C-alpha positions as a LaTeX table, in Angstrom:
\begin{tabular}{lrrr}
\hline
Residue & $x$ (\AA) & $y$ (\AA) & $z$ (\AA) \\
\hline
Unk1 & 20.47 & 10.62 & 19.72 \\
Unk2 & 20.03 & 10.82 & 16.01 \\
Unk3 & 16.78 & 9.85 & 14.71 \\
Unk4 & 17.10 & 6.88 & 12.47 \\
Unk5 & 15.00 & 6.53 & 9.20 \\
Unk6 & 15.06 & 4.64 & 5.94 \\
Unk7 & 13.51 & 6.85 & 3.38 \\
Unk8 & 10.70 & 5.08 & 1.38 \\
Unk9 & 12.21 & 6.68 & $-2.04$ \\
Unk10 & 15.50 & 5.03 & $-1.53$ \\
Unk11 & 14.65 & 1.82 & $-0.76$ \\
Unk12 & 15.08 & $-0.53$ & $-3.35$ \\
Unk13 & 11.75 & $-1.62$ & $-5.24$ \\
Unk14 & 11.56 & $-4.68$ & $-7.45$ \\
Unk15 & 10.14 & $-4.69$ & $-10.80$ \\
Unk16 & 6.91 & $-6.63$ & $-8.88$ \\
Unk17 & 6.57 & $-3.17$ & $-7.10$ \\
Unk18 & 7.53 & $-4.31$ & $-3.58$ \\
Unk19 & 10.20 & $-2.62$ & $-1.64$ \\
Unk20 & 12.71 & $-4.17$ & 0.19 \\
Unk21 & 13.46 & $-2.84$ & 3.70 \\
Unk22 & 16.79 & $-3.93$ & 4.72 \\
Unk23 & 17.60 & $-1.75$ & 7.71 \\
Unk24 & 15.67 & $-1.46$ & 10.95 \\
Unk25 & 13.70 & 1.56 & 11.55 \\
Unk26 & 13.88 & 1.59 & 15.28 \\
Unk27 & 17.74 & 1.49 & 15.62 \\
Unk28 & 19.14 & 1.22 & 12.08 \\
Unk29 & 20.58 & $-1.79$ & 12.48 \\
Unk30 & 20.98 & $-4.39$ & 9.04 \\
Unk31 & 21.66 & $-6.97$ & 11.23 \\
Unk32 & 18.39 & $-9.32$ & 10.69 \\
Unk33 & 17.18 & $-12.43$ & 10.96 \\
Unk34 & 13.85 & $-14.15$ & 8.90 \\
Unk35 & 11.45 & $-14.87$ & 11.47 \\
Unk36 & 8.16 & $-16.00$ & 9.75 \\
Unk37 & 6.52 & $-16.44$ & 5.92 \\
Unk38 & 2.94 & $-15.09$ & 6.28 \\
Unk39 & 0.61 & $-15.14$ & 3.65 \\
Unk40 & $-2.10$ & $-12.05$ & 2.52 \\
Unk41 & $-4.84$ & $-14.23$ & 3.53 \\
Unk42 & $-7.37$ & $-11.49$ & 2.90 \\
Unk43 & $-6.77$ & $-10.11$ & $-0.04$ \\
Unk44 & $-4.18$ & $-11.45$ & $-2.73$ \\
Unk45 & $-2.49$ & $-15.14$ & $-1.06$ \\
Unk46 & 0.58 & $-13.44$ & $-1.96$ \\
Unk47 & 3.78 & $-14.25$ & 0.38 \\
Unk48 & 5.39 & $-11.86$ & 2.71 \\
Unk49 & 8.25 & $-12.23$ & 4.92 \\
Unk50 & 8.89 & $-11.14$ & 8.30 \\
Unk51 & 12.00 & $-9.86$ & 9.88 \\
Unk52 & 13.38 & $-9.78$ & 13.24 \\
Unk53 & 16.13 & $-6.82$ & 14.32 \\
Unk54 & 19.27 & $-8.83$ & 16.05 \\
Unk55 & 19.86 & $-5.46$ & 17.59 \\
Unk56 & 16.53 & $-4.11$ & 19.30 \\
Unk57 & 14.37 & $-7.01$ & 18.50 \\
Unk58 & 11.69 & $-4.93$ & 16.28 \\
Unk59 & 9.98 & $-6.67$ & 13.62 \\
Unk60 & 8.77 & $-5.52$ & 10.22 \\
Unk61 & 7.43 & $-6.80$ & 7.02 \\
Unk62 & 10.49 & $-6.57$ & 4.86 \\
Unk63 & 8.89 & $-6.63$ & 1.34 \\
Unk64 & 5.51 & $-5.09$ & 1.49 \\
Unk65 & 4.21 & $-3.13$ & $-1.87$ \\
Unk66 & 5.29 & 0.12 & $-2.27$ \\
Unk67 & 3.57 & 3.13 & $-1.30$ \\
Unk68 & 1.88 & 3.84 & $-4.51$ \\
Unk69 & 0.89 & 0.01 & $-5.08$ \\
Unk70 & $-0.64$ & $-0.28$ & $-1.79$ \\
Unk71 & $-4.27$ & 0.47 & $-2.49$ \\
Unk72 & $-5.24$ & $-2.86$ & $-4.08$ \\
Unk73 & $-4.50$ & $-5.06$ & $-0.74$ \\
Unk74 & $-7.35$ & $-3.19$ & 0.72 \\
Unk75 & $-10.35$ & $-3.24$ & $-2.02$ \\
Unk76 & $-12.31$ & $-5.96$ & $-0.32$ \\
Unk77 & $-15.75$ & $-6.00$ & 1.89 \\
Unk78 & $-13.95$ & $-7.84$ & 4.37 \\
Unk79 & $-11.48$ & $-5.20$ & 5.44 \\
Unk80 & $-14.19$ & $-3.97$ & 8.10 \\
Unk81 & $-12.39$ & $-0.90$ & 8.80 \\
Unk82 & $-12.77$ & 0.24 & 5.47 \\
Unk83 & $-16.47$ & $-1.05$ & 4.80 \\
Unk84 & $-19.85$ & $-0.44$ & 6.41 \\
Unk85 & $-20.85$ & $-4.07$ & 5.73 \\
Unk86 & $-22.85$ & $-6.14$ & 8.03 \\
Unk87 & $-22.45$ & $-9.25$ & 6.13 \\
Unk88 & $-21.36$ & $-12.53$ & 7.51 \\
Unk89 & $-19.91$ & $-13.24$ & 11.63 \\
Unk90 & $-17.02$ & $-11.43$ & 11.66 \\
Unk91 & $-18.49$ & $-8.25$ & 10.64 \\
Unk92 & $-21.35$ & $-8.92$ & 12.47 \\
Unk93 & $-19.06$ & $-9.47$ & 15.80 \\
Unk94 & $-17.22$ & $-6.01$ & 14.83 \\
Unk95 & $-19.79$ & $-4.09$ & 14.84 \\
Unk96 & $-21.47$ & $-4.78$ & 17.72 \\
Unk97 & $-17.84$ & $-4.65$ & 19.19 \\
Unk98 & $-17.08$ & $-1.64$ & 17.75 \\
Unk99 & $-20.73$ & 0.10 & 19.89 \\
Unk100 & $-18.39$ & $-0.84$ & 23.33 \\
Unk101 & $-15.35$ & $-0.17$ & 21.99 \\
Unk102 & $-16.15$ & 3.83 & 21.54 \\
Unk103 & $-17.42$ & 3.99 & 24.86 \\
Unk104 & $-13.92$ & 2.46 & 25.91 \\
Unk105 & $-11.70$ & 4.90 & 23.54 \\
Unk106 & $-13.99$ & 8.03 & 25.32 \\
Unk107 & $-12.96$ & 7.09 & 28.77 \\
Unk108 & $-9.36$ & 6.76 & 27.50 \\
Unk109 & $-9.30$ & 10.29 & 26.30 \\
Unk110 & $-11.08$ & 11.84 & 29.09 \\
Unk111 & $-8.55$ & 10.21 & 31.72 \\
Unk112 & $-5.62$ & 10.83 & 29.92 \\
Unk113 & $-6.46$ & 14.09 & 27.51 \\
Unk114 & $-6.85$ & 17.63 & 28.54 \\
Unk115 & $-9.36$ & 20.38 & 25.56 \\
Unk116 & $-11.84$ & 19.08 & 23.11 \\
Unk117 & $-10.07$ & 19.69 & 19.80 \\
Unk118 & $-9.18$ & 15.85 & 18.33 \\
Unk119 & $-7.56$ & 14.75 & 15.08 \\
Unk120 & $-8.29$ & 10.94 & 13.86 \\
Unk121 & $-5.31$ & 10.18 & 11.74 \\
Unk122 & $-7.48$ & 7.10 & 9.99 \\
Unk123 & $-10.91$ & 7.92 & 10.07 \\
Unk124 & $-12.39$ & 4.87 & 8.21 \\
Unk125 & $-16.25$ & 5.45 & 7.75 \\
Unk126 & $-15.91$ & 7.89 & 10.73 \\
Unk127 & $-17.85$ & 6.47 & 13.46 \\
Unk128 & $-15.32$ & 6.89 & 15.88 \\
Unk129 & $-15.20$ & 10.52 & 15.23 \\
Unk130 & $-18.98$ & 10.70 & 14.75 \\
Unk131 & $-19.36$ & 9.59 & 18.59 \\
Unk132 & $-16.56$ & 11.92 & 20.17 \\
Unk133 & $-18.39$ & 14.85 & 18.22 \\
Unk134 & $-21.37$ & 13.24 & 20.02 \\
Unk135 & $-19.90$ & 13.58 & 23.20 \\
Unk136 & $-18.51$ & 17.39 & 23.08 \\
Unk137 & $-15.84$ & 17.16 & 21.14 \\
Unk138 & $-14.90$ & 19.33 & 17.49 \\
Unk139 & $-13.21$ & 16.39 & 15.34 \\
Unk140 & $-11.70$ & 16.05 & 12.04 \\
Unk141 & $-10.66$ & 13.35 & 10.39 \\
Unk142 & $-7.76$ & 12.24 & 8.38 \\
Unk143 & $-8.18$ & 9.05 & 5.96 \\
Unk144 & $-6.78$ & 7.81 & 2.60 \\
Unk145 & $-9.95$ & 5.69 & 1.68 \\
Unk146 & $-12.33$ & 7.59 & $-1.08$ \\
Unk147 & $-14.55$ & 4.82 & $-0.15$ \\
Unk148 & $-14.22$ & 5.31 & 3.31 \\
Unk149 & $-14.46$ & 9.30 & 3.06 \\
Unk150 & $-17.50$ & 8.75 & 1.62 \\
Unk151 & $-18.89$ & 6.74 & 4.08 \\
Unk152 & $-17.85$ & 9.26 & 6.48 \\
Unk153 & $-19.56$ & 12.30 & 4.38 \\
Unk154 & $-22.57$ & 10.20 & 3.25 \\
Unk155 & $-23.45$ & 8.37 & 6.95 \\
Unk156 & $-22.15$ & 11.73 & 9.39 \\
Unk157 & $-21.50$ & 14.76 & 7.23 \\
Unk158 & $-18.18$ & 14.70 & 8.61 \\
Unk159 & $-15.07$ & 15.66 & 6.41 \\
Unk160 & $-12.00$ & 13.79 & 6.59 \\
Unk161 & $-9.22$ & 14.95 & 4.88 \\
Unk162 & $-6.44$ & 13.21 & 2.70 \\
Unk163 & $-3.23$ & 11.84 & 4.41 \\
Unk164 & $-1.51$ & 14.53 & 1.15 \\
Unk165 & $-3.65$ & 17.58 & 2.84 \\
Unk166 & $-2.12$ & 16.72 & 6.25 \\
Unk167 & 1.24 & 16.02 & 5.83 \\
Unk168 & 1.41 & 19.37 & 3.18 \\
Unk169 & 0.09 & 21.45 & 6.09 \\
Unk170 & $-3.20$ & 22.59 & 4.72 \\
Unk171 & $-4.96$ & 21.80 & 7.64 \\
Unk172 & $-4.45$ & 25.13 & 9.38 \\
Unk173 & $-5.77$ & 23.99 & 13.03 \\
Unk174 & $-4.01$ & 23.20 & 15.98 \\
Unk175 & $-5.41$ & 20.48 & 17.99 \\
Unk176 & $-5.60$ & 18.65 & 22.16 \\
Unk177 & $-6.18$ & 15.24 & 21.09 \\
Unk178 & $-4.36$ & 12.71 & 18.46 \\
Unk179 & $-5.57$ & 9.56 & 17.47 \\
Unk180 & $-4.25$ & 6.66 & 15.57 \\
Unk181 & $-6.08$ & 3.33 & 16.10 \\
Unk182 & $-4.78$ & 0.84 & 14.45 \\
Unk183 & $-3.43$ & 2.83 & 11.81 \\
Unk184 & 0.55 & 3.58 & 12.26 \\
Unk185 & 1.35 & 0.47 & 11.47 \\
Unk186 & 0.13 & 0.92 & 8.07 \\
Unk187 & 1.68 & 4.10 & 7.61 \\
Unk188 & 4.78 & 4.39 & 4.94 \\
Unk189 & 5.65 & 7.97 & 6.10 \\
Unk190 & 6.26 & 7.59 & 9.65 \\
Unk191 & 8.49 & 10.23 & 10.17 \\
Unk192 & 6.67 & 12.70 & 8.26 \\
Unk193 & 3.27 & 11.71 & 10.32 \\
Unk194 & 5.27 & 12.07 & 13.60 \\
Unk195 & 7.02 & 15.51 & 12.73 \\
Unk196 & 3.29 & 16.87 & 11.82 \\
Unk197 & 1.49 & 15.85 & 14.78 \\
Unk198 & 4.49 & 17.23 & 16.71 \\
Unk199 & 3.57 & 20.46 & 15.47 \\
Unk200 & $-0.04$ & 20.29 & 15.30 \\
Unk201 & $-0.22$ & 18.83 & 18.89 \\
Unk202 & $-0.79$ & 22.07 & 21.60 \\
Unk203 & 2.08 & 22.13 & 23.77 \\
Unk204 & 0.14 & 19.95 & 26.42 \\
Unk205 & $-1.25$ & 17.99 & 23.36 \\
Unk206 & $-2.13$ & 13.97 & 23.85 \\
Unk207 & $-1.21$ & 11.53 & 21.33 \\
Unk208 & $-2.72$ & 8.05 & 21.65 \\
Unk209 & $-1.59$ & 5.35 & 19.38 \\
Unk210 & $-3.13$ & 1.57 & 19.55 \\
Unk211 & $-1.18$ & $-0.97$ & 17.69 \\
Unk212 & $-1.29$ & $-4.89$ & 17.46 \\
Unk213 & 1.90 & $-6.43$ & 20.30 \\
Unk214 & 3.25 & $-9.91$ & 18.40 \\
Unk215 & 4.15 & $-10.84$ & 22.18 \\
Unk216 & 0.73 & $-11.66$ & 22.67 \\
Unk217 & $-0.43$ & $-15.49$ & 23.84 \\
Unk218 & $-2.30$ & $-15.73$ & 20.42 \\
Unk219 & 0.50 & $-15.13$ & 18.60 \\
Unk220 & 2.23 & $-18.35$ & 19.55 \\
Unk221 & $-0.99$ & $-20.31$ & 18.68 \\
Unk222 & $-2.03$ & $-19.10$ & 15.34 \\
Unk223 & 1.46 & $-17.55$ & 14.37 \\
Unk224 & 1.35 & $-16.92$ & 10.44 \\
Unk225 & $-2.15$ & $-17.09$ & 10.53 \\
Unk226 & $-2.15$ & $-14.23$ & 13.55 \\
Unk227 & $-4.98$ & $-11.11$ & 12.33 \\
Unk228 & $-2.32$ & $-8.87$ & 14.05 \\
Unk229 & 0.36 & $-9.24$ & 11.06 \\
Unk230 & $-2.27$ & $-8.68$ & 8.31 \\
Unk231 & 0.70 & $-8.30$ & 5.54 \\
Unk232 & 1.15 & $-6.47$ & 3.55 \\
Unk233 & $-1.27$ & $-3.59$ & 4.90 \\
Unk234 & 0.41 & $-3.89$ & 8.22 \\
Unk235 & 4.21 & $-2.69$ & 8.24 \\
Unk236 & 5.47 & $-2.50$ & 11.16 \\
Unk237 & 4.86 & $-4.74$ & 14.05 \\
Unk238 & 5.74 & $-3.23$ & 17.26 \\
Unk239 & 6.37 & $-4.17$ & 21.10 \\
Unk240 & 6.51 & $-1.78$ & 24.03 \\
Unk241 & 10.08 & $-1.59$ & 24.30 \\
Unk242 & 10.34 & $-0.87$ & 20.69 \\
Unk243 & 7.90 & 1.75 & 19.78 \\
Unk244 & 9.05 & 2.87 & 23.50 \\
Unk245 & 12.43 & 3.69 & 21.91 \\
Unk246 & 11.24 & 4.94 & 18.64 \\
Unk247 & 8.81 & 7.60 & 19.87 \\
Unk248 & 12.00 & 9.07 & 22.38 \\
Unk249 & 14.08 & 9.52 & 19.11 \\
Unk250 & 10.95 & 11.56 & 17.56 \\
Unk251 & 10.12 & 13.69 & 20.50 \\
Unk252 & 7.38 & 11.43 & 22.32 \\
Unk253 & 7.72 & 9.83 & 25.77 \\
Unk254 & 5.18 & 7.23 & 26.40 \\
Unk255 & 3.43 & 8.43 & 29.69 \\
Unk256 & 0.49 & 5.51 & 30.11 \\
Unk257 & $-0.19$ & 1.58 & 28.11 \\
Unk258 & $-3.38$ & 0.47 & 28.09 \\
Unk259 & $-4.83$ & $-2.65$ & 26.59 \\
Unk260 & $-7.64$ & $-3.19$ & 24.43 \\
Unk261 & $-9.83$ & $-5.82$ & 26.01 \\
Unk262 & $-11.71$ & $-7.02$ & 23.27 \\
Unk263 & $-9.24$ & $-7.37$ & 20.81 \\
Unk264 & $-7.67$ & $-10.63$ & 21.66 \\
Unk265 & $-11.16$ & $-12.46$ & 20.72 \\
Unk266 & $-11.82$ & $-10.58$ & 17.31 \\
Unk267 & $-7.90$ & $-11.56$ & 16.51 \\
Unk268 & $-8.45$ & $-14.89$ & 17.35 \\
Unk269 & $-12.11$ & $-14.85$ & 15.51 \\
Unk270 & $-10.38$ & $-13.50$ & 12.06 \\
Unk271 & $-7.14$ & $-16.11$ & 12.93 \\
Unk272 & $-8.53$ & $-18.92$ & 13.21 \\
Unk273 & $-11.25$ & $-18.23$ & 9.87 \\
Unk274 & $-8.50$ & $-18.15$ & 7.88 \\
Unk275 & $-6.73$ & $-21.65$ & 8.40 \\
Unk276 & $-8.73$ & $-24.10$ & 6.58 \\
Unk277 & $-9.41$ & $-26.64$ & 8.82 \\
Unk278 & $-12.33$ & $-26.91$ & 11.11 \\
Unk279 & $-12.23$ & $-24.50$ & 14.15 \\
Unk280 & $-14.80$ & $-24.63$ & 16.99 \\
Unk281 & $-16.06$ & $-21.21$ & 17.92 \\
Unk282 & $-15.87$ & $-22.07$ & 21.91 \\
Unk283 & $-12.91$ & $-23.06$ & 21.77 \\
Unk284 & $-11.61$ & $-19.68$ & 19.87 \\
Unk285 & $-13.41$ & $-17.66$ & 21.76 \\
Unk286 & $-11.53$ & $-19.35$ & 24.69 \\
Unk287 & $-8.12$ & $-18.76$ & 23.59 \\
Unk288 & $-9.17$ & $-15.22$ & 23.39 \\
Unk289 & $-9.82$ & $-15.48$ & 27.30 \\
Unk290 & $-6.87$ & $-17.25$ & 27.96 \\
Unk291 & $-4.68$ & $-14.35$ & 25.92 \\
Unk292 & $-7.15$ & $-11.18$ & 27.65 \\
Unk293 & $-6.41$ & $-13.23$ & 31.22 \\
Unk294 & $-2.77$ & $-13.67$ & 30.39 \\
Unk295 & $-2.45$ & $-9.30$ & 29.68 \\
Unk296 & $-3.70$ & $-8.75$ & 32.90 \\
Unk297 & $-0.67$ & $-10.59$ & 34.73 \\
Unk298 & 1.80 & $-9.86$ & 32.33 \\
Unk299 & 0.79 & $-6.76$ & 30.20 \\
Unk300 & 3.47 & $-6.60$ & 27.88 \\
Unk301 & 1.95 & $-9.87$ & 26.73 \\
Unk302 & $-1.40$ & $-7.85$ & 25.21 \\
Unk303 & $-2.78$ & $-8.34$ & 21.95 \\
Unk304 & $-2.97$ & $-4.56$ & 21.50 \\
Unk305 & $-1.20$ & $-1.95$ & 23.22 \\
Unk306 & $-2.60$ & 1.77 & 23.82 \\
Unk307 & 0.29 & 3.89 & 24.17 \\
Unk308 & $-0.29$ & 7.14 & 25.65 \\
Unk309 & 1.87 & 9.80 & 24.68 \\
Unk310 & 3.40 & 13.17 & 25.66 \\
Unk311 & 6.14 & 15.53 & 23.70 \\
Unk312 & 8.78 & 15.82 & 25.34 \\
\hline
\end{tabular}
């Protein structure tokens, strides 16, 4: 089957330096439908728009900045991933999420992941890589944050490297272990990120991918004000059946999903602070149960999905 792509340079981009995606990226399809307005709550209170494919169902974010405009919509303290801040609930509540969290991410890779080599394609302030080097393993990092390489330098003495150095090839190692957390649905070049690790992978190589799932309970609650769309930094919003069928076409087969358990309470923590009336914390913290206990009898239904994969 031939791979489908829509090549960021051709796209058209507006004088306001946005893009517009007009083509599906899973199947190619331009049959779409507008599915949902949601607004950079974060950053700018710019308006982005949502589309649905009529063919395979994925969704995108059809006008996000372009590639080269896409810095400014994350220079803030409150992009956590980005920022070693302690300030305030929410990063307060990461944090101390993030100490379990890396104990979780460990056990996933020693199940699923054979040799000690690992690649983090987005690093952030590298503590993730920190504690796998920590626990055995020889890490490097890949991240296109100064600010977050230099947390990473600064905090571990661990390099990261630039997204340019990576996809050019100048990183000369081959490596067991892939990461992307959260990450590949920010990423403009997702062809050119799955051809690399392709090749950099060892032939029994594990990629692991964890990505917000807009099939989630939560979703239908808090809906443009859902953490897990987070336009215009977030791209592409997959399901299982749709980043199922896009990995096949780029030499991947999904082997194992996992969930991430905590994630359906920070999404509903960050949700529900950015609609402007009053929310009570039990009762957010609730819905976050009610979406966790939901995964476990319907899984496709997670908040986040791990996908575990192979090359084929």
């Amino acid at each position: 089957k031939k791979i489908v792509t829509i090549p960021i340079t051709s796209l058209k981009i507006p004088l306001s330096n946005k893009i517009e995606i007009s083509a599906c990226i899973v199947c190619g399809s331009t049959s779409l439908n507008d599915e949902l307005t949601v607004t950079d709550w974060l950053v700018s209170n710019e308006v982005f728009y949502l589309k649905n494919c009529n063919s395979c169902g994925f969704r995108f974010t059809s006008n996000p900045p372009s590639a080269m405009q896409a810095g400014p919509y994350y220079e803030t303290e409150e992009y956590v991933e980005h920022s070693d801040s302690s300030a305030g609930i929410i990063n307060t509540v990461y944090h101390q999420a993030r100490k379990w969290m890396l104990r979780y991410k460990l056990g996933l890779i020693k199940k699923h992941a054979k040799g000690n080599r690992l690649i983090d394609i987005g690093s952030g302030s590298g503590y993730f890589i920190h504690f796998m080097k920590q626990n055995g393993l020889a890490v490097a990092g890949v991240e296109i944050s100064d600010k977050a390489v230099a947390l990473c330098n600064e905090k571990f003495g661990i390099t990261a490297y630039s997204p340019t150095q990576f996809l050019n090839n100048e990183i000369q190692d081959e490596y067991d272990i892939a990461t992307m957390w959260h990450v590949f649905e920010h990423v403009y070049s997702y062809d050119e990120y799955f051809a690399m690790l392709k090749q950099k992978l060892t032939a029994d190589g594990t990629l692991i991918i964890a990505m917000p799932n807009h099939l989630c309970l939560e979703e239908k609650y808090y809906r443009k004000y859902w953490n897990g769309y987070d336009t215009p930094r977030h791209l592409w919003h997959f399901t299982s059946e749709t980043f199922t069928q896009f990995a096949k076409d780029r030499g991947f087969e999904v082997v194992k999903e996992h969930n991430l358990p905590l994630d359906p309470f920070y999404n509903c923590l960050i949700s529900a602070s950015y609609k402007k009336s009053f929310s009570f914390m039990p009762a957010t913290l609730m819905l976050g149960l009610l979406s966790l206990l939901n995964s476990i009898f319907f899984f496709k239904k997670s908040s986040s999905i791990v996908y575990v994969l192979k090359k084929i």
